[in-house]
PDB file of C-alpha atoms in Angstrom:
ATOM      1  CA  UNK A 196     -63.057 -52.653  -3.925  1.00  0.00           C
ATOM      2  CA  UNK A 197     -61.013 -54.514  -6.493  1.00  0.00           C
ATOM      3  CA  UNK A 198     -63.086 -56.486  -8.949  1.00  0.00           C
ATOM      4  CA  UNK A 199     -61.338 -59.806  -8.345  1.00  0.00           C
ATOM      5  CA  UNK A 200     -59.264 -60.342  -5.229  1.00  0.00           C
ATOM      6  CA  UNK A 201     -56.848 -63.083  -4.347  1.00  0.00           C
ATOM      7  CA  UNK A 202     -54.217 -63.460  -1.668  1.00  0.00           C
ATOM      8  CA  UNK A 203     -50.900 -62.997  -3.409  1.00  0.00           C
ATOM      9  CA  UNK A 204     -49.184 -65.619  -1.280  1.00  0.00           C
ATOM     10  CA  UNK A 205     -46.833 -67.261  -1.451  1.00  0.00           C
ATOM     11  CA  UNK A 206     -48.791 -70.239  -0.230  1.00  0.00           C
ATOM     12  CA  UNK A 207     -46.506 -73.079   0.741  1.00  0.00           C
ATOM     13  CA  UNK A 208     -47.799 -76.609   1.246  1.00  0.00           C
ATOM     14  CA  UNK A 209     -45.955 -79.903   1.681  1.00  0.00           C
ATOM     15  CA  UNK A 210     -46.121 -82.475  -1.072  1.00  0.00           C
ATOM     16  CA  UNK A 211     -49.242 -84.609  -0.747  1.00  0.00           C
ATOM     17  CA  UNK A 212     -51.222 -81.968   1.144  1.00  0.00           C
ATOM     18  CA  UNK A 213     -54.310 -80.091   0.008  1.00  0.00           C
ATOM     19  CA  UNK A 214     -53.717 -76.599  -1.346  1.00  0.00           C
ATOM     20  CA  UNK A 215     -56.638 -74.205  -0.963  1.00  0.00           C
ATOM     21  CA  UNK A 216     -56.797 -71.097  -3.128  1.00  0.00           C
ATOM     22  CA  UNK A 217     -59.450 -68.440  -2.624  1.00  0.00           C
ATOM     23  CA  UNK A 218     -60.938 -65.652  -4.678  1.00  0.00           C
ATOM     24  CA  UNK A 219     -63.677 -63.071  -4.184  1.00  0.00           C
ATOM     25  CA  UNK A 220     -65.321 -60.926  -6.805  1.00  0.00           C
ATOM     26  CA  UNK A 221     -67.359 -57.765  -6.638  1.00  0.00           C
ATOM     27  CA  UNK A 222     -69.704 -57.891  -9.640  1.00  0.00           C
ATOM     28  CA  UNK A 223     -72.830 -59.854  -8.735  1.00  0.00           C
ATOM     29  CA  UNK A 224     -73.868 -60.288 -12.358  1.00  0.00           C
ATOM     30  CA  UNK A 225     -70.735 -62.253 -13.206  1.00  0.00           C
ATOM     31  CA  UNK A 226     -71.702 -65.456 -14.934  1.00  0.00           C
ATOM     32  CA  UNK A 227     -68.712 -67.695 -15.319  1.00  0.00           C
ATOM     33  CA  UNK A 228     -65.582 -68.294 -13.337  1.00  0.00           C
ATOM     34  CA  UNK A 229     -62.229 -69.755 -14.203  1.00  0.00           C
ATOM     35  CA  UNK A 230     -58.963 -70.829 -12.690  1.00  0.00           C
ATOM     36  CA  UNK A 231     -55.796 -70.512 -14.702  1.00  0.00           C
ATOM     37  CA  UNK A 232     -52.350 -71.807 -13.862  1.00  0.00           C
ATOM     38  CA  UNK A 233     -49.295 -69.841 -14.966  1.00  0.00           C
ATOM     39  CA  UNK A 234     -45.796 -71.177 -14.734  1.00  0.00           C
ATOM     40  CA  UNK A 235     -42.993 -68.655 -14.591  1.00  0.00           C
ATOM     41  CA  UNK A 236     -42.260 -67.254 -18.048  1.00  0.00           C
ATOM     42  CA  UNK A 237     -45.234 -69.015 -19.636  1.00  0.00           C
ATOM     43  CA  UNK A 238     -48.720 -67.925 -20.598  1.00  0.00           C
ATOM     44  CA  UNK A 239     -51.756 -68.866 -18.470  1.00  0.00           C
ATOM     45  CA  UNK A 240     -53.382 -72.249 -18.961  1.00  0.00           C
ATOM     46  CA  UNK A 241     -57.059 -72.866 -18.207  1.00  0.00           C
ATOM     47  CA  UNK A 242     -57.453 -75.628 -15.633  1.00  0.00           C
ATOM     48  CA  UNK A 243     -61.004 -75.270 -14.311  1.00  0.00           C
ATOM     49  CA  UNK A 244     -64.227 -73.521 -15.152  1.00  0.00           C
ATOM     50  CA  UNK A 245     -67.366 -73.303 -13.032  1.00  0.00           C
ATOM     51  CA  UNK A 246     -70.716 -71.735 -13.780  1.00  0.00           C
ATOM     52  CA  UNK A 247     -73.152 -72.744 -11.044  1.00  0.00           C
ATOM     53  CA  UNK A 248     -73.105 -72.884  -7.277  1.00  0.00           C
ATOM     54  CA  UNK A 249     -71.481 -75.903  -5.700  1.00  0.00           C
ATOM     55  CA  UNK A 250     -68.462 -78.037  -6.399  1.00  0.00           C
ATOM     56  CA  UNK A 251     -66.941 -79.206  -9.650  1.00  0.00           C
ATOM     57  CA  UNK A 252     -64.264 -81.861  -9.602  1.00  0.00           C
ATOM     58  CA  UNK A 253     -61.701 -82.706 -12.259  1.00  0.00           C
ATOM     59  CA  UNK A 254     -59.003 -85.116 -11.197  1.00  0.00           C
ATOM     60  CA  UNK A 255     -57.093 -83.611  -8.285  1.00  0.00           C
ATOM     61  CA  UNK A 256     -58.754 -80.241  -8.759  1.00  0.00           C
ATOM     62  CA  UNK A 257     -62.045 -79.098  -7.233  1.00  0.00           C
ATOM     63  CA  UNK A 258     -63.540 -75.701  -7.924  1.00  0.00           C
ATOM     64  CA  UNK A 259     -66.152 -74.314  -5.561  1.00  0.00           C
ATOM     65  CA  UNK A 260     -68.529 -71.453  -6.286  1.00  0.00           C
ATOM     66  CA  UNK A 261     -70.796 -69.556  -3.924  1.00  0.00           C
ATOM     67  CA  UNK A 262     -72.530 -66.760  -5.779  1.00  0.00           C
ATOM     68  CA  UNK A 263     -74.320 -65.474  -2.687  1.00  0.00           C
ATOM     69  CA  UNK A 264     -70.968 -64.888  -1.002  1.00  0.00           C
ATOM     70  CA  UNK A 265     -69.267 -63.949  -4.291  1.00  0.00           C
ATOM     71  CA  UNK A 266     -66.586 -66.474  -3.558  1.00  0.00           C
ATOM     72  CA  UNK A 267     -64.699 -68.963  -5.723  1.00  0.00           C
ATOM     73  CA  UNK A 268     -62.090 -71.414  -4.550  1.00  0.00           C
ATOM     74  CA  UNK A 269     -59.797 -74.055  -5.965  1.00  0.00           C
ATOM     75  CA  UNK A 270     -58.659 -77.092  -4.036  1.00  0.00           C
ATOM     76  CA  UNK A 271     -55.709 -79.129  -5.205  1.00  0.00           C
ATOM     77  CA  UNK A 272     -55.517 -82.545  -3.590  1.00  0.00           C
ATOM     78  CA  UNK A 273     -52.322 -84.557  -3.269  1.00  0.00           C
ATOM     79  CA  UNK A 274     -50.271 -81.505  -4.219  1.00  0.00           C
ATOM     80  CA  UNK A 275     -47.186 -82.182  -6.299  1.00  0.00           C
ATOM     81  CA  UNK A 276     -44.074 -80.046  -6.814  1.00  0.00           C
ATOM     82  CA  UNK A 277     -45.187 -79.670 -10.437  1.00  0.00           C
ATOM     83  CA  UNK A 278     -48.236 -77.790  -9.138  1.00  0.00           C
ATOM     84  CA  UNK A 279     -45.939 -74.968  -8.041  1.00  0.00           C
ATOM     85  CA  UNK A 280     -47.107 -72.001 -10.097  1.00  0.00           C
ATOM     86  CA  UNK A 281     -49.185 -68.851  -9.892  1.00  0.00           C
ATOM     87  CA  UNK A 282     -52.926 -69.502  -9.919  1.00  0.00           C
ATOM     88  CA  UNK A 283     -55.136 -66.842 -11.437  1.00  0.00           C
ATOM     89  CA  UNK A 284     -58.808 -66.483 -10.658  1.00  0.00           C
ATOM     90  CA  UNK A 285     -60.806 -64.983 -13.518  1.00  0.00           C
ATOM     91  CA  UNK A 286     -64.382 -63.791 -13.721  1.00  0.00           C
ATOM     92  CA  UNK A 287     -66.291 -63.401 -16.973  1.00  0.00           C
ATOM     93  CA  UNK A 288     -68.844 -60.692 -17.369  1.00  0.00           C
ATOM     94  CA  UNK A 289     -70.503 -58.849 -20.150  1.00  0.00           C
ATOM     95  CA  UNK A 290     -69.016 -55.485 -20.897  1.00  0.00           C
ATOM     96  CA  UNK A 291     -69.992 -53.242 -23.788  1.00  0.00           C
ATOM     97  CA  UNK A 292     -71.696 -56.083 -25.620  1.00  0.00           C
ATOM     98  CA  UNK A 293     -68.982 -58.693 -25.303  1.00  0.00           C
ATOM     99  CA  UNK A 294     -67.635 -60.957 -22.603  1.00  0.00           C
ATOM    100  CA  UNK A 295     -64.448 -59.951 -20.898  1.00  0.00           C
ATOM    101  CA  UNK A 296     -62.320 -61.727 -18.354  1.00  0.00           C
ATOM    102  CA  UNK A 297     -61.185 -59.877 -15.272  1.00  0.00           C
ATOM    103  CA  UNK A 298     -58.239 -61.473 -13.502  1.00  0.00           C
ATOM    104  CA  UNK A 299     -57.128 -61.409  -9.939  1.00  0.00           C
ATOM    105  CA  UNK A 300     -53.465 -60.728  -9.296  1.00  0.00           C
ATOM    106  CA  UNK A 301     -52.801 -64.402  -8.697  1.00  0.00           C
ATOM    107  CA  UNK A 302     -51.691 -66.571  -5.796  1.00  0.00           C
ATOM    108  CA  UNK A 303     -48.242 -68.077  -5.945  1.00  0.00           C
ATOM    109  CA  UNK A 304     -48.250 -71.680  -4.770  1.00  0.00           C
ATOM    110  CA  UNK A 305     -45.126 -73.541  -3.741  1.00  0.00           C
ATOM    111  CA  UNK A 306     -45.330 -77.269  -3.094  1.00  0.00           C
ATOM    112  CA  UNK A 307     -42.420 -78.366  -0.963  1.00  0.00           C
ATOM    113  CA  UNK A 308     -41.060 -81.878  -1.650  1.00  0.00           C
TER     114      UNK A 308
ATOM    115  CA  UNK B  63     -60.499 -77.584 -27.721  1.00  0.00           C
ATOM    116  CA  UNK B  64     -59.873 -73.986 -28.630  1.00  0.00           C
ATOM    117  CA  UNK B  65     -56.337 -73.512 -29.927  1.00  0.00           C
ATOM    118  CA  UNK B  66     -54.675 -70.117 -30.122  1.00  0.00           C
ATOM    119  CA  UNK B  67     -51.354 -69.720 -31.886  1.00  0.00           C
ATOM    120  CA  UNK B  68     -49.088 -66.720 -31.305  1.00  0.00           C
ATOM    121  CA  UNK B  69     -45.945 -65.761 -33.204  1.00  0.00           C
ATOM    122  CA  UNK B  70     -43.156 -64.995 -32.781  1.00  0.00           C
ATOM    123  CA  UNK B  71     -42.373 -66.460 -29.384  1.00  0.00           C
ATOM    124  CA  UNK B  72     -39.352 -64.225 -28.931  1.00  0.00           C
ATOM    125  CA  UNK B  73     -38.172 -61.128 -30.691  1.00  0.00           C
ATOM    126  CA  UNK B  74     -35.320 -58.715 -30.153  1.00  0.00           C
ATOM    127  CA  UNK B  75     -35.473 -55.382 -31.901  1.00  0.00           C
ATOM    128  CA  UNK B  76     -33.644 -52.097 -31.906  1.00  0.00           C
ATOM    129  CA  UNK B  77     -35.081 -48.951 -30.373  1.00  0.00           C
ATOM    130  CA  UNK B  78     -37.183 -47.035 -32.812  1.00  0.00           C
ATOM    131  CA  UNK B  79     -38.205 -49.997 -34.936  1.00  0.00           C
ATOM    132  CA  UNK B  80     -41.615 -51.660 -35.108  1.00  0.00           C
ATOM    133  CA  UNK B  81     -42.532 -55.210 -34.254  1.00  0.00           C
ATOM    134  CA  UNK B  82     -45.626 -57.144 -35.329  1.00  0.00           C
ATOM    135  CA  UNK B  83     -47.061 -59.980 -33.244  1.00  0.00           C
ATOM    136  CA  UNK B  84     -49.672 -62.342 -34.695  1.00  0.00           C
ATOM    137  CA  UNK B  85     -52.430 -64.155 -32.860  1.00  0.00           C
ATOM    138  CA  UNK B  86     -54.463 -66.832 -34.653  1.00  0.00           C
ATOM    139  CA  UNK B  87     -57.404 -68.924 -33.568  1.00  0.00           C
ATOM    140  CA  UNK B  88     -56.749 -72.254 -35.280  1.00  0.00           C
ATOM    141  CA  UNK B  89     -59.958 -74.231 -34.815  1.00  0.00           C
ATOM    142  CA  UNK B  90     -62.598 -71.603 -34.181  1.00  0.00           C
ATOM    143  CA  UNK B  91     -63.620 -68.150 -35.230  1.00  0.00           C
ATOM    144  CA  UNK B  92     -63.025 -65.321 -32.823  1.00  0.00           C
ATOM    145  CA  UNK B  93     -64.860 -62.048 -33.242  1.00  0.00           C
ATOM    146  CA  UNK B  94     -63.043 -60.783 -30.187  1.00  0.00           C
ATOM    147  CA  UNK B  95     -59.470 -61.286 -29.103  1.00  0.00           C
ATOM    148  CA  UNK B  96     -57.617 -59.751 -26.199  1.00  0.00           C
ATOM    149  CA  UNK B  97     -54.066 -58.476 -25.853  1.00  0.00           C
ATOM    150  CA  UNK B  98     -52.268 -58.516 -22.515  1.00  0.00           C
ATOM    151  CA  UNK B  99     -48.872 -57.396 -21.313  1.00  0.00           C
ATOM    152  CA  UNK B 100     -47.045 -58.823 -18.359  1.00  0.00           C
ATOM    153  CA  UNK B 101     -43.886 -57.439 -16.785  1.00  0.00           C
ATOM    154  CA  UNK B 102     -41.653 -59.785 -14.766  1.00  0.00           C
ATOM    155  CA  UNK B 103     -43.276 -60.929 -11.523  1.00  0.00           C
ATOM    156  CA  UNK B 104     -46.268 -58.690 -12.193  1.00  0.00           C
ATOM    157  CA  UNK B 105     -49.903 -59.350 -12.992  1.00  0.00           C
ATOM    158  CA  UNK B 106     -51.423 -59.672 -16.406  1.00  0.00           C
ATOM    159  CA  UNK B 107     -52.534 -56.300 -17.702  1.00  0.00           C
ATOM    160  CA  UNK B 108     -55.217 -56.066 -20.350  1.00  0.00           C
ATOM    161  CA  UNK B 109     -54.071 -53.681 -23.047  1.00  0.00           C
ATOM    162  CA  UNK B 110     -56.902 -53.809 -25.535  1.00  0.00           C
ATOM    163  CA  UNK B 111     -59.829 -55.718 -26.926  1.00  0.00           C
ATOM    164  CA  UNK B 112     -59.499 -56.521 -30.599  1.00  0.00           C
ATOM    165  CA  UNK B 113     -62.789 -56.570 -32.507  1.00  0.00           C
ATOM    166  CA  UNK B 114     -63.073 -58.158 -35.935  1.00  0.00           C
ATOM    167  CA  UNK B 115     -63.914 -55.581 -38.553  1.00  0.00           C
ATOM    168  CA  UNK B 116     -63.875 -52.607 -36.230  1.00  0.00           C
ATOM    169  CA  UNK B 117     -61.548 -50.540 -34.107  1.00  0.00           C
ATOM    170  CA  UNK B 118     -59.910 -51.998 -31.063  1.00  0.00           C
ATOM    171  CA  UNK B 119     -60.939 -50.857 -27.617  1.00  0.00           C
ATOM    172  CA  UNK B 120     -57.944 -49.756 -25.575  1.00  0.00           C
ATOM    173  CA  UNK B 121     -57.645 -49.769 -21.813  1.00  0.00           C
ATOM    174  CA  UNK B 122     -56.952 -46.535 -20.029  1.00  0.00           C
ATOM    175  CA  UNK B 123     -53.317 -45.531 -20.267  1.00  0.00           C
ATOM    176  CA  UNK B 124     -52.521 -47.631 -23.331  1.00  0.00           C
ATOM    177  CA  UNK B 125     -51.446 -45.535 -26.313  1.00  0.00           C
ATOM    178  CA  UNK B 126     -53.462 -46.568 -29.346  1.00  0.00           C
ATOM    179  CA  UNK B 127     -50.989 -44.958 -31.750  1.00  0.00           C
ATOM    180  CA  UNK B 128     -48.124 -46.906 -30.267  1.00  0.00           C
ATOM    181  CA  UNK B 129     -49.834 -50.285 -30.007  1.00  0.00           C
ATOM    182  CA  UNK B 130     -51.634 -50.776 -33.302  1.00  0.00           C
ATOM    183  CA  UNK B 131     -54.177 -53.577 -33.392  1.00  0.00           C
ATOM    184  CA  UNK B 132     -55.660 -55.018 -36.548  1.00  0.00           C
ATOM    185  CA  UNK B 133     -58.324 -57.736 -36.533  1.00  0.00           C
ATOM    186  CA  UNK B 134     -58.936 -58.151 -40.226  1.00  0.00           C
ATOM    187  CA  UNK B 135     -60.367 -61.679 -40.146  1.00  0.00           C
ATOM    188  CA  UNK B 136     -62.199 -63.956 -37.746  1.00  0.00           C
ATOM    189  CA  UNK B 137     -59.030 -65.927 -37.079  1.00  0.00           C
ATOM    190  CA  UNK B 138     -56.264 -63.343 -36.989  1.00  0.00           C
ATOM    191  CA  UNK B 139     -55.430 -60.352 -34.844  1.00  0.00           C
ATOM    192  CA  UNK B 140     -52.117 -58.522 -34.957  1.00  0.00           C
ATOM    193  CA  UNK B 141     -50.448 -56.206 -32.473  1.00  0.00           C
ATOM    194  CA  UNK B 142     -47.781 -53.873 -33.800  1.00  0.00           C
ATOM    195  CA  UNK B 143     -45.515 -52.126 -31.325  1.00  0.00           C
ATOM    196  CA  UNK B 144     -44.411 -48.997 -33.138  1.00  0.00           C
ATOM    197  CA  UNK B 145     -41.256 -47.013 -32.425  1.00  0.00           C
ATOM    198  CA  UNK B 146     -40.311 -49.489 -29.739  1.00  0.00           C
ATOM    199  CA  UNK B 147     -38.415 -48.345 -26.662  1.00  0.00           C
ATOM    200  CA  UNK B 148     -36.612 -50.416 -24.019  1.00  0.00           C
ATOM    201  CA  UNK B 149     -39.494 -49.821 -21.613  1.00  0.00           C
ATOM    202  CA  UNK B 150     -41.759 -51.699 -24.053  1.00  0.00           C
ATOM    203  CA  UNK B 151     -39.778 -54.850 -23.343  1.00  0.00           C
ATOM    204  CA  UNK B 152     -42.323 -57.233 -21.874  1.00  0.00           C
ATOM    205  CA  UNK B 153     -44.254 -60.462 -22.344  1.00  0.00           C
ATOM    206  CA  UNK B 154     -47.186 -59.919 -24.685  1.00  0.00           C
ATOM    207  CA  UNK B 155     -49.989 -62.489 -24.688  1.00  0.00           C
ATOM    208  CA  UNK B 156     -53.172 -62.761 -26.702  1.00  0.00           C
ATOM    209  CA  UNK B 157     -56.303 -64.703 -25.865  1.00  0.00           C
ATOM    210  CA  UNK B 158     -59.534 -65.694 -27.546  1.00  0.00           C
ATOM    211  CA  UNK B 159     -62.544 -67.848 -26.815  1.00  0.00           C
ATOM    212  CA  UNK B 160     -65.350 -69.731 -28.526  1.00  0.00           C
ATOM    213  CA  UNK B 161     -68.868 -68.381 -28.347  1.00  0.00           C
ATOM    214  CA  UNK B 162     -67.791 -64.987 -27.133  1.00  0.00           C
ATOM    215  CA  UNK B 163     -65.655 -66.496 -24.416  1.00  0.00           C
ATOM    216  CA  UNK B 164     -68.457 -67.565 -22.136  1.00  0.00           C
ATOM    217  CA  UNK B 165     -66.824 -70.986 -21.804  1.00  0.00           C
ATOM    218  CA  UNK B 166     -63.381 -69.665 -21.147  1.00  0.00           C
ATOM    219  CA  UNK B 167     -60.519 -68.131 -23.022  1.00  0.00           C
ATOM    220  CA  UNK B 168     -57.417 -69.770 -24.376  1.00  0.00           C
ATOM    221  CA  UNK B 169     -54.140 -67.924 -24.313  1.00  0.00           C
ATOM    222  CA  UNK B 170     -51.481 -67.907 -26.960  1.00  0.00           C
ATOM    223  CA  UNK B 171     -48.009 -68.961 -25.893  1.00  0.00           C
ATOM    224  CA  UNK B 172     -46.895 -65.366 -25.596  1.00  0.00           C
ATOM    225  CA  UNK B 173     -44.234 -63.208 -27.207  1.00  0.00           C
ATOM    226  CA  UNK B 174     -41.237 -62.052 -25.236  1.00  0.00           C
ATOM    227  CA  UNK B 175     -40.182 -58.711 -26.672  1.00  0.00           C
ATOM    228  CA  UNK B 176     -36.774 -57.268 -25.886  1.00  0.00           C
ATOM    229  CA  UNK B 177     -35.966 -53.793 -27.176  1.00  0.00           C
ATOM    230  CA  UNK B 178     -32.277 -52.941 -27.187  1.00  0.00           C
TER     231      UNK B 178
END
């Protein structure tokens, strides 16, 4: 089983809709979880972090974490064309004495005007 | 916030030459930095973990003699691509995080390397 799994997409949603991005992880001792956004040709940008079970909201973004199900999701409300990008789920865990991020392969989101 | 600066943003070099890429943490100290490579339309691939004051830890399949990493201070890590070949052409990105990265990692802006 891959350590961090995401649907590669593409996920297409109309402008103004809710985009739902999902991620599962295999390591139960993982402690912190992140969503990054990567535009084509650019480096990833951190948009959300979540550490405990439940929801965390920041503007149009809501991250959801369920450690029992080993599941993380990102909801984007009122999707805009500028949200079109690849979204990377990342899980932080201790490895050999330091923290290391493990990334999923990313989900490509297209918001259609 | 945590700011990571990476230079150069683009570099073109001839086959057989070496290229050095710098990664700096501007407003925090980073005992650990990470180097990634990303080919077009592909996923990020972790190449190595750069440890201040000690040897880097390389991922399986990454040649340590070809990709030299130096982390001589708490704010600077360098990646040198030695004897570059066209197949080394890629997008190289570094990242670092405060407090060991438990609160997230910030990425540099990346270096697009083209070997001709």
